[in-house]
mmCIF file of C-alpha atoms in Angstrom:
data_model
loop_
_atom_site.group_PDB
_atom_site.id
_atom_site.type_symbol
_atom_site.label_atom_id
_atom_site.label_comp_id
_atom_site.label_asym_id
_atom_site.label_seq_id
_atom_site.Cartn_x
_atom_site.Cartn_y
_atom_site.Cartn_z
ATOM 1 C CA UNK O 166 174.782 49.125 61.523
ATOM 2 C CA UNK O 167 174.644 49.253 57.758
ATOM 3 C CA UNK O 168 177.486 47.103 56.769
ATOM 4 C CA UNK O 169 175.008 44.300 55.734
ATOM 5 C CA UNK O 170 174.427 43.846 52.026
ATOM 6 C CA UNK O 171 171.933 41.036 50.721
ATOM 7 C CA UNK O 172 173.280 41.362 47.349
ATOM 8 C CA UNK O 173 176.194 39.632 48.697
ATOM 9 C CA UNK O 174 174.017 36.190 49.674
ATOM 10 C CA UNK O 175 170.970 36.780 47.158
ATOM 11 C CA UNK O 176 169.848 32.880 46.068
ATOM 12 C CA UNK O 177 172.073 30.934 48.308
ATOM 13 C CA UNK O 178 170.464 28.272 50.656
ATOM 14 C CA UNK O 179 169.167 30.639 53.091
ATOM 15 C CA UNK O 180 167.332 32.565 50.463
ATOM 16 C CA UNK O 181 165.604 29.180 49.026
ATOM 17 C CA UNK O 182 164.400 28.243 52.461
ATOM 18 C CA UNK O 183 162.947 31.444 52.648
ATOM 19 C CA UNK O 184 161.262 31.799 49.582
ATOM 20 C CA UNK O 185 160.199 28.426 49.370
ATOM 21 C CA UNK O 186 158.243 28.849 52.443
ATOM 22 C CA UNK O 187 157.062 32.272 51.377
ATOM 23 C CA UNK O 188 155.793 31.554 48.292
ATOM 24 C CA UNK O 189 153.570 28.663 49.540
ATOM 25 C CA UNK O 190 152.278 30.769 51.909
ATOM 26 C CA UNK O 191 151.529 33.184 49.559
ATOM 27 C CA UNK O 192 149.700 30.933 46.939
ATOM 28 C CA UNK O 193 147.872 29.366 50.212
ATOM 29 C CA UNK O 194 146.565 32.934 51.738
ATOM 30 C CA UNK O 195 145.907 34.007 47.889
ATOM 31 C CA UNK O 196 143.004 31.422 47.383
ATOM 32 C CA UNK O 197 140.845 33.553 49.348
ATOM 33 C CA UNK O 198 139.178 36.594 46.887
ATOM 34 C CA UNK O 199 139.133 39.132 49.883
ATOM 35 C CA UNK O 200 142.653 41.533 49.853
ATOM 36 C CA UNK O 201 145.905 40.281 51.302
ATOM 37 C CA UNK O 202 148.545 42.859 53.094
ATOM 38 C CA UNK O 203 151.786 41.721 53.355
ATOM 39 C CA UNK O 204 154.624 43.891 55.361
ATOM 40 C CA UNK O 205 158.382 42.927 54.653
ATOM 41 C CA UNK O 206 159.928 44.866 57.836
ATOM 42 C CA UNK O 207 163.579 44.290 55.693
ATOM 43 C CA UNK O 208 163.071 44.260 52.248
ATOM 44 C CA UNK O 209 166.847 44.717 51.088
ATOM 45 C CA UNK O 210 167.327 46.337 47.437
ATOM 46 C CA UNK O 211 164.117 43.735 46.124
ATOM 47 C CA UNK O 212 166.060 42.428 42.784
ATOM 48 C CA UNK O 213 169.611 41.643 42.638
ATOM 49 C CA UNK O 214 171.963 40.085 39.455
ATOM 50 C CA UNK O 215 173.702 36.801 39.974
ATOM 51 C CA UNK O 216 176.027 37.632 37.741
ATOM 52 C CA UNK O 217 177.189 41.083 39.103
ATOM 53 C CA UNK O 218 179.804 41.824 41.140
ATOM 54 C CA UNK O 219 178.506 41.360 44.600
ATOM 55 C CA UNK O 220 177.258 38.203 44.055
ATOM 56 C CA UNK O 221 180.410 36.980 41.784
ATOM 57 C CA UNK O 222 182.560 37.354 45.512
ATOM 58 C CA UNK O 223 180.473 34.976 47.599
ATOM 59 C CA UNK O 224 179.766 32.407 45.290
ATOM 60 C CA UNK O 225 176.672 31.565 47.392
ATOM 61 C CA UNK O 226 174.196 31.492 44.640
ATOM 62 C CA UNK O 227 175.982 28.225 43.208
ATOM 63 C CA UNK O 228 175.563 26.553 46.072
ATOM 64 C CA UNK O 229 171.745 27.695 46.387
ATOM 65 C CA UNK O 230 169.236 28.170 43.485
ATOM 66 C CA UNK O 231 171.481 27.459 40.670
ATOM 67 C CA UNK O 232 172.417 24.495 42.579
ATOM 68 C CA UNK O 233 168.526 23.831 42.182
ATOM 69 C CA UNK O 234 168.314 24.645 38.539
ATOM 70 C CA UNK O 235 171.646 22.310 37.408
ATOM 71 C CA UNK O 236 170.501 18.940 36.240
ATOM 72 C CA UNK O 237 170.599 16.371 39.091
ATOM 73 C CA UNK O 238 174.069 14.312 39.145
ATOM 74 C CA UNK O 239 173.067 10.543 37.724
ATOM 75 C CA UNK O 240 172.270 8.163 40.366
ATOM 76 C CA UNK O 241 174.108 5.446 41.520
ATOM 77 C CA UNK O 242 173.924 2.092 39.934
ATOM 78 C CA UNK O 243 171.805 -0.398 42.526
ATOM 79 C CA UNK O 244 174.193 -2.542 44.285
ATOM 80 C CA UNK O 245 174.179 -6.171 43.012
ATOM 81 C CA UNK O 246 171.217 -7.953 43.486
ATOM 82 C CA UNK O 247 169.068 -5.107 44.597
ATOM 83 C CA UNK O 248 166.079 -3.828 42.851
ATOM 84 C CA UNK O 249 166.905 -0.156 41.849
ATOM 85 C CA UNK O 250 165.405 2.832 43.324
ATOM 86 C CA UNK O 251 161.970 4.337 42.563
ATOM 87 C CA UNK O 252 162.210 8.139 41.430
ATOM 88 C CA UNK O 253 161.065 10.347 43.622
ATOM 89 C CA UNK O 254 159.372 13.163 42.007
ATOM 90 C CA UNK O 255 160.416 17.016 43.313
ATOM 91 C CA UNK O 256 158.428 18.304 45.573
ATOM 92 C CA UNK O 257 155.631 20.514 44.675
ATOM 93 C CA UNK O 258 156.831 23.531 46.580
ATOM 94 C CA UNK O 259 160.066 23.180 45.159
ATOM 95 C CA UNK O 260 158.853 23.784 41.712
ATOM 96 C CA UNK O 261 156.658 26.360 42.168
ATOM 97 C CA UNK O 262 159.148 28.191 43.990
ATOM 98 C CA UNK O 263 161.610 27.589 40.778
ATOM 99 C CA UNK O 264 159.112 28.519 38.529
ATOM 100 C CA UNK O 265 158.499 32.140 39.829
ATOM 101 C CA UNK O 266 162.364 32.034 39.499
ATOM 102 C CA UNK O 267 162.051 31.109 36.137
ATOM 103 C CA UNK O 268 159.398 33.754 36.054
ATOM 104 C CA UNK O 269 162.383 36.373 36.378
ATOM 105 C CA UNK O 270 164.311 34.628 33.957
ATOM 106 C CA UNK O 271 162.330 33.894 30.962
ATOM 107 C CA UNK O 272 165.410 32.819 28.544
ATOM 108 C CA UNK O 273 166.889 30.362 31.588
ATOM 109 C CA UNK O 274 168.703 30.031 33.886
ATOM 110 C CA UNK O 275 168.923 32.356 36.676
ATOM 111 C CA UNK O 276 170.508 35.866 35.484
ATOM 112 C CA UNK O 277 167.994 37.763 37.841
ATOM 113 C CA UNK O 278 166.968 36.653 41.785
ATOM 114 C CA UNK O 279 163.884 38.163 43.163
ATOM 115 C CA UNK O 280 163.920 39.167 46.472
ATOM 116 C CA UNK O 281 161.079 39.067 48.507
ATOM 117 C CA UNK O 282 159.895 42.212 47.639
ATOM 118 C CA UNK O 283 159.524 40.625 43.740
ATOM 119 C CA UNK O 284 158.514 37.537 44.724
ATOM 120 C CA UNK O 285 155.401 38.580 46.409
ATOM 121 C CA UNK O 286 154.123 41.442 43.995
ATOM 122 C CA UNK O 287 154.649 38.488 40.955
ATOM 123 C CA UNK O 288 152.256 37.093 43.121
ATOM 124 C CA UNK O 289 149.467 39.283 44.604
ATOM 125 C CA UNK O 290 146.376 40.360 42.653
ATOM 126 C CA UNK O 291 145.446 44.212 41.928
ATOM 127 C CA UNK O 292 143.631 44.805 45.408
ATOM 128 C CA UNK O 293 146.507 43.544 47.466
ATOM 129 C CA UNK O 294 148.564 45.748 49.186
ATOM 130 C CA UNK O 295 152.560 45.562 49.842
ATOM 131 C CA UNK O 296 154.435 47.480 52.764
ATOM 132 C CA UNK O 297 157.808 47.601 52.401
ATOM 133 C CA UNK O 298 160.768 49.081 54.789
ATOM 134 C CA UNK O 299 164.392 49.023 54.121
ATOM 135 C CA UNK O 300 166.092 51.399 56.389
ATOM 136 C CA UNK O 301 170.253 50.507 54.475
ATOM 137 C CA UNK O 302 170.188 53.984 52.586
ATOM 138 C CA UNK O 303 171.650 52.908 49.587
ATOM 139 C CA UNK O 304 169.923 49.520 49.516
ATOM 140 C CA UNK O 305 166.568 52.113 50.345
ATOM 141 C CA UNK O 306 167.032 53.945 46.932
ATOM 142 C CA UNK O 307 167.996 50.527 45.199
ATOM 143 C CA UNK O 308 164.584 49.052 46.080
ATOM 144 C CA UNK O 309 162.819 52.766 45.348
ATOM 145 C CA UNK O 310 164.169 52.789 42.013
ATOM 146 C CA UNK O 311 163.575 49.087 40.984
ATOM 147 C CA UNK O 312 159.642 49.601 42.510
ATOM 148 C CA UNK O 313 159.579 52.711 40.328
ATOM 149 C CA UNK O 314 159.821 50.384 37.090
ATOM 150 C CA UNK O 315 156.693 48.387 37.786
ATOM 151 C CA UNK O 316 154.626 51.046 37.769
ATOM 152 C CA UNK O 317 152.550 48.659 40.895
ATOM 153 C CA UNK O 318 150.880 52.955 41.404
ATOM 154 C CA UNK O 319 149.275 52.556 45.591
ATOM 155 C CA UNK O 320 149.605 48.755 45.443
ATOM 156 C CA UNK O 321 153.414 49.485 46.868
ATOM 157 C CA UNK O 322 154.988 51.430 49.344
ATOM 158 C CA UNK O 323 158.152 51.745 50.122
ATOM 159 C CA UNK O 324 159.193 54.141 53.940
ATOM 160 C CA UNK O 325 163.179 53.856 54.605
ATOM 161 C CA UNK O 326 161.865 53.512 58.283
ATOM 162 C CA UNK O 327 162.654 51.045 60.701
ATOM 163 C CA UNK O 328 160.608 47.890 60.019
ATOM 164 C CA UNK O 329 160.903 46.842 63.973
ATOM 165 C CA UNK O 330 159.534 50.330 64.768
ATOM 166 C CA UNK O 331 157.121 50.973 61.951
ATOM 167 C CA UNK O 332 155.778 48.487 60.261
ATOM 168 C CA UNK O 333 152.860 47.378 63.586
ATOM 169 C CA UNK O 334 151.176 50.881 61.754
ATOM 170 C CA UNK O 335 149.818 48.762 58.850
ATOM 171 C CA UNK O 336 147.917 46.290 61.151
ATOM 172 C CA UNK O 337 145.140 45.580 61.473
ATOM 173 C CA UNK O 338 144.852 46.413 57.887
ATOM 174 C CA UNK O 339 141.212 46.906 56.534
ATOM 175 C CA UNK O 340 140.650 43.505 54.721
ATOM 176 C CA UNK O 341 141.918 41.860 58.741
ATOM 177 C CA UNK O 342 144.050 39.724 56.346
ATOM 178 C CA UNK O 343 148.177 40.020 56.569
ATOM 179 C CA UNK O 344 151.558 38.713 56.159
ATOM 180 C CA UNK O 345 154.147 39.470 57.907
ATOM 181 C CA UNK O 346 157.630 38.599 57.010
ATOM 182 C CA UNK O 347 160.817 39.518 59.492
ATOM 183 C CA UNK O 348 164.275 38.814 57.980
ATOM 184 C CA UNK O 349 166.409 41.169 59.733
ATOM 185 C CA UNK O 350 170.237 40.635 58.676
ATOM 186 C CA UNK O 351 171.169 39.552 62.656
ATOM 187 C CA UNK O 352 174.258 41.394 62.622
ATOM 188 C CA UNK O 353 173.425 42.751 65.443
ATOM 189 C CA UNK O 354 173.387 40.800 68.436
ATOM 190 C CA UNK O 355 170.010 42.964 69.678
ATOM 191 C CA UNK O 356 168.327 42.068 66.206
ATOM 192 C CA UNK O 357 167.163 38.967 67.930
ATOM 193 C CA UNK O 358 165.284 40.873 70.820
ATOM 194 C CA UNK O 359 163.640 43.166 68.267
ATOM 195 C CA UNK O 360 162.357 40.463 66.391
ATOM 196 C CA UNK O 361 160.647 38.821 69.338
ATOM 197 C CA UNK O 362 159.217 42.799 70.707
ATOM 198 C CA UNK O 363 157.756 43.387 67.270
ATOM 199 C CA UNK O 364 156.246 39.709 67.005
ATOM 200 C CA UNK O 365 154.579 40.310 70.461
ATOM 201 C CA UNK O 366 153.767 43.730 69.884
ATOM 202 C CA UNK O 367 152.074 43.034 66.288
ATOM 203 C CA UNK O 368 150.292 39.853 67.947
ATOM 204 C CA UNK O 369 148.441 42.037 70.627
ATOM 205 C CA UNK O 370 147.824 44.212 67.572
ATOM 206 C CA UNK O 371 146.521 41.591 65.427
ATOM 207 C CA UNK O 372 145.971 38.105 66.762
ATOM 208 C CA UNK O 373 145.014 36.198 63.389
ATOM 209 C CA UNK O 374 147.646 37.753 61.252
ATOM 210 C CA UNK O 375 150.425 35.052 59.753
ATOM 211 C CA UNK O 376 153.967 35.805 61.256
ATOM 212 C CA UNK O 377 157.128 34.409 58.981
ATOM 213 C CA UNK O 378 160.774 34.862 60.732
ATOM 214 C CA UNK O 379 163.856 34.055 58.904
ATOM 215 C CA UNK O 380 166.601 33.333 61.390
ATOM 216 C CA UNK O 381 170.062 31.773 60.589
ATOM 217 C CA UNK O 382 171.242 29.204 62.733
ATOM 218 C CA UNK O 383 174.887 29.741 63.833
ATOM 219 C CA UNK O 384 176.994 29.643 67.411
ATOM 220 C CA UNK O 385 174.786 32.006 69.234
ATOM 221 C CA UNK O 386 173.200 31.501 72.117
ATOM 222 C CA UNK O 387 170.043 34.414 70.941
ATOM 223 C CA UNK O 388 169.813 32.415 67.354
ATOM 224 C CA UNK O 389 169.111 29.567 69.262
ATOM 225 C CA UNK O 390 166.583 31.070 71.902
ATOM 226 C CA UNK O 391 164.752 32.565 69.277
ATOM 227 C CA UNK O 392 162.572 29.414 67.845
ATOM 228 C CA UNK O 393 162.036 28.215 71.651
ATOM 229 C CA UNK O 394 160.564 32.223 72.365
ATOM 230 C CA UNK O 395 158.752 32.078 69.456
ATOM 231 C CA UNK O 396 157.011 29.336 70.061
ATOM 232 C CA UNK O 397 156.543 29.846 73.613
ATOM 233 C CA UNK O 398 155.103 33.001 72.687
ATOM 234 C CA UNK O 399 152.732 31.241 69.998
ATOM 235 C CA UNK O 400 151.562 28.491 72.526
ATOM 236 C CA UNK O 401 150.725 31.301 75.631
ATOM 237 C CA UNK O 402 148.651 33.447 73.162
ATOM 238 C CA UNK O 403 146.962 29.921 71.296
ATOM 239 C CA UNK O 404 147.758 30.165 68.055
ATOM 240 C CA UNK O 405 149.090 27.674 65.535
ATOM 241 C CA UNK O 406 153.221 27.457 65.013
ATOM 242 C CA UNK O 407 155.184 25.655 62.413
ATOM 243 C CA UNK O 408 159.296 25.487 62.309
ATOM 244 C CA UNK O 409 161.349 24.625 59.187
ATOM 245 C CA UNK O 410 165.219 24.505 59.380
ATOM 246 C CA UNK O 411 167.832 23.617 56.795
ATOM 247 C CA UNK O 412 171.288 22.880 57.774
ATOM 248 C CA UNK O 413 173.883 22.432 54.821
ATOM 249 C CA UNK O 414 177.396 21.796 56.341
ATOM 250 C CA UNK O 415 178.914 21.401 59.872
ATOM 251 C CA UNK O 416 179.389 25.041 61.506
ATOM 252 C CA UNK O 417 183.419 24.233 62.708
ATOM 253 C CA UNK O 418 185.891 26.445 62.098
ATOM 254 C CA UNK O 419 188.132 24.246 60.298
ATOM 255 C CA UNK O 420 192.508 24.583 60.010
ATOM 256 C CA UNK O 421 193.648 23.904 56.318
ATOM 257 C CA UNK O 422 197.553 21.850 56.886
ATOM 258 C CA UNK O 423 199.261 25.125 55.865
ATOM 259 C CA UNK O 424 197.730 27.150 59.100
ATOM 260 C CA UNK O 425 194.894 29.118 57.338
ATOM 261 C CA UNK O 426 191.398 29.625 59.555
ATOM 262 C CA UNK O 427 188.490 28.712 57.138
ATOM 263 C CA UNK O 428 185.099 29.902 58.626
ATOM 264 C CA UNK O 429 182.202 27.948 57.009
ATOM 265 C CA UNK O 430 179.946 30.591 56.367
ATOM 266 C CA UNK O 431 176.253 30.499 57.095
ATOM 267 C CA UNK O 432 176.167 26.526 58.062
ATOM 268 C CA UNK O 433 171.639 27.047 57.968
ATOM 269 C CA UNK O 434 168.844 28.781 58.944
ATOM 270 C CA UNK O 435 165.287 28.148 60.084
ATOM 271 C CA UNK O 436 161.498 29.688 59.156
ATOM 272 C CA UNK O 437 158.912 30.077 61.954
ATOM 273 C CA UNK O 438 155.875 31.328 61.700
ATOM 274 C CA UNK O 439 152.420 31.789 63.528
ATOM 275 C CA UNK O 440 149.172 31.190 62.557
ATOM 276 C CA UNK O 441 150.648 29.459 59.269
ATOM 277 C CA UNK O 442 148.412 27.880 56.417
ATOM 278 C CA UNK O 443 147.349 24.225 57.224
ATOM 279 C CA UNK O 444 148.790 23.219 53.786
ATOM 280 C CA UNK O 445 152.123 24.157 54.707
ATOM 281 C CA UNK O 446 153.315 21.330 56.854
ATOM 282 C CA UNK O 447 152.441 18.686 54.509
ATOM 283 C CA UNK O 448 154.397 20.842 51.768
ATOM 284 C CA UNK O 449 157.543 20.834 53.865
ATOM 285 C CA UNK O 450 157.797 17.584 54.806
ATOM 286 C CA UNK O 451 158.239 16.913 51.456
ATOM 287 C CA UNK O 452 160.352 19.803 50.058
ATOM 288 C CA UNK O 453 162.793 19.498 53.248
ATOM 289 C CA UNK O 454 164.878 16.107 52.410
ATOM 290 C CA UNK O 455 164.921 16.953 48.283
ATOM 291 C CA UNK O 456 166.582 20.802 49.659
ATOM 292 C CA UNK O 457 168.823 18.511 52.047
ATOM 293 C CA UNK O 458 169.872 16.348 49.520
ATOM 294 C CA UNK O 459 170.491 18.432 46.723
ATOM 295 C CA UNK O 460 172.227 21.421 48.706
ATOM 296 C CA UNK O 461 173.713 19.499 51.342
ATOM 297 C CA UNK O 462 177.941 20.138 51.082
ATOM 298 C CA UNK O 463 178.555 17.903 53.482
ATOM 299 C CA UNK O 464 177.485 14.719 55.621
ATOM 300 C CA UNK O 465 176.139 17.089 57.957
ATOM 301 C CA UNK O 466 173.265 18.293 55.859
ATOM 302 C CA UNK O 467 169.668 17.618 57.336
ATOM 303 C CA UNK O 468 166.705 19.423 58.405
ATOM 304 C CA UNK O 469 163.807 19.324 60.626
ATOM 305 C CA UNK O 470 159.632 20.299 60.598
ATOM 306 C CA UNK O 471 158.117 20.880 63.844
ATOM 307 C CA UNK O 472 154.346 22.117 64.305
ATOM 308 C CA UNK O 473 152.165 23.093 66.899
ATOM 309 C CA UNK O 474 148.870 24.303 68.209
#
């Protein structure tokens, strides 16, 4: 049950889906003056080193956000005869979202990755309010301690409870104005139930709130039933729905000429939410091909934006 560590994946492609989704959320729901709640039901350890240990064995990071923060390769000369190509310029929500990276890591580079604990307390104003759970009992003291240092006083909380069982307490919350992001690790094959109880349970709780799922998209029958619940859950109850999904390499198990299995890792994952900010599709479908593109590992790299409601 606690085998999962984030530290192990912190700023790979996964993680820049995430936050890049998050984080325009965020800035979207902040425009309004009156107080924001936002409840991270698996908030991991909150901070986490690229350059330490756990991060050093995967490697994902240089295939994620310092992937993003390398200079882009030089383009290919236009074939004869053809008029070369216009520059595109990056996506909005892809520089904001490396910009509160940069935030973390004021002498460059990317030394430090926010989790989304950090990402969203950067962000909120003094009368906002952020619920966090982490139930991993070391990564519970990890994100106690590292809260401790910003000195946030009641802006924070942090309860090493059960998000899925918990975190419904905090809504409505006064303001009627709340996040709610669900990233659960999936290790467990029932993690994908829980997600869609506690979605259903916090929507009969709180009908306008905004609901953002993380899911990662592998073999599974359950990771792919969850976006088609989801939204058939979003649709029956009325309420807006958008779906974002970045895929970054084919998902076979591949057999190198001397006999060794290689398993891919995590091939992509997906964002849905409900009742998400109007700006956001717009945002995506024009973040989605650059992420494609520039952390794509092979031809099978694409992603797709789907809205509703």
């Amino acid at each position: 049950m606690f085998s999962y560590r984030h530290a192990f994946h912190a700023g790979n492609h996964a993680d820049v889906l995430k936050h890049t989704v998050l984080i325009a959320t965020l800035d979207h729901m902040l425009e309004k003056d009156a107080a924001l709640t936002v409840v991270d039901t698996h908030a991991g350890a909150g901070l986490y080193r690229l350059d330490g240990d756990y991060a050093d064995t995967s490697g994902e990071a240089s295939q994620g956000v310092l992937r993003l923060l390398a200079p882009p390769p030089p383009a290919a000369p236009p074939k004869k005869g053809a008029p070369p190509k216009a520059e595109v310029p990056q996506a909005d929500a892809i520089t904001r979202y490396l910009e509160v990276i940069g935030d973390f890591n004021p002498k460059g580079g990317a030394r430090i990755y926010p989790g989304s604990p950090f990402i969203t307390q950067h962000l909120l104003r003094d009368h906002d309010r952020l619920k966090l759970f982490e139930l991993h009992p070391t990564d519970g003291r990890t994100l106690t301690a590292n809260i401790a240092q910003l000195d946030a006083g009641r802006q924070i909380s942090v309860l090493t409870e059960d998000g899925f069982g918990s975190a419904t307490k905090f809504l409505p919350p006064p303001s009627r104005r709340a996040l709610v992001l669900c990233d659960p690790s999936y290790e467990i094959k029932s993690d994908y139930a829980r997600v869609l109880d506690f979605v259903e349970g916090a929507l009969k709780r709180f009908a306008t709130g905004t609901y953002a799922v993380w899911y990662p998209i592998i073999p599974r029958p359950e990771a792919h039933d969850l976006p088609r619940r989801l939204k058939t859950m979003a649709t029956k109850a009325g309420k807006s729905w958008l779906h974002a999904t970045l895929t970054v390499k084919s998902s076979k198990i591949t057999t190198t000429p001397a006999g060794e299995t290689r398993r891919p890792g995590l091939p992509a994952s997906g964002m849905f939410l409900i009742n998400p900010p109007y700006t956001l599709k717009a945002q995506m479908a024009a973040a989605l091909p650059q992420l494609a593109e520039r952390l794509g590992q092979d031809r099978n790299a694409t992603f797709s934006l789907d809205a509703g409601g």
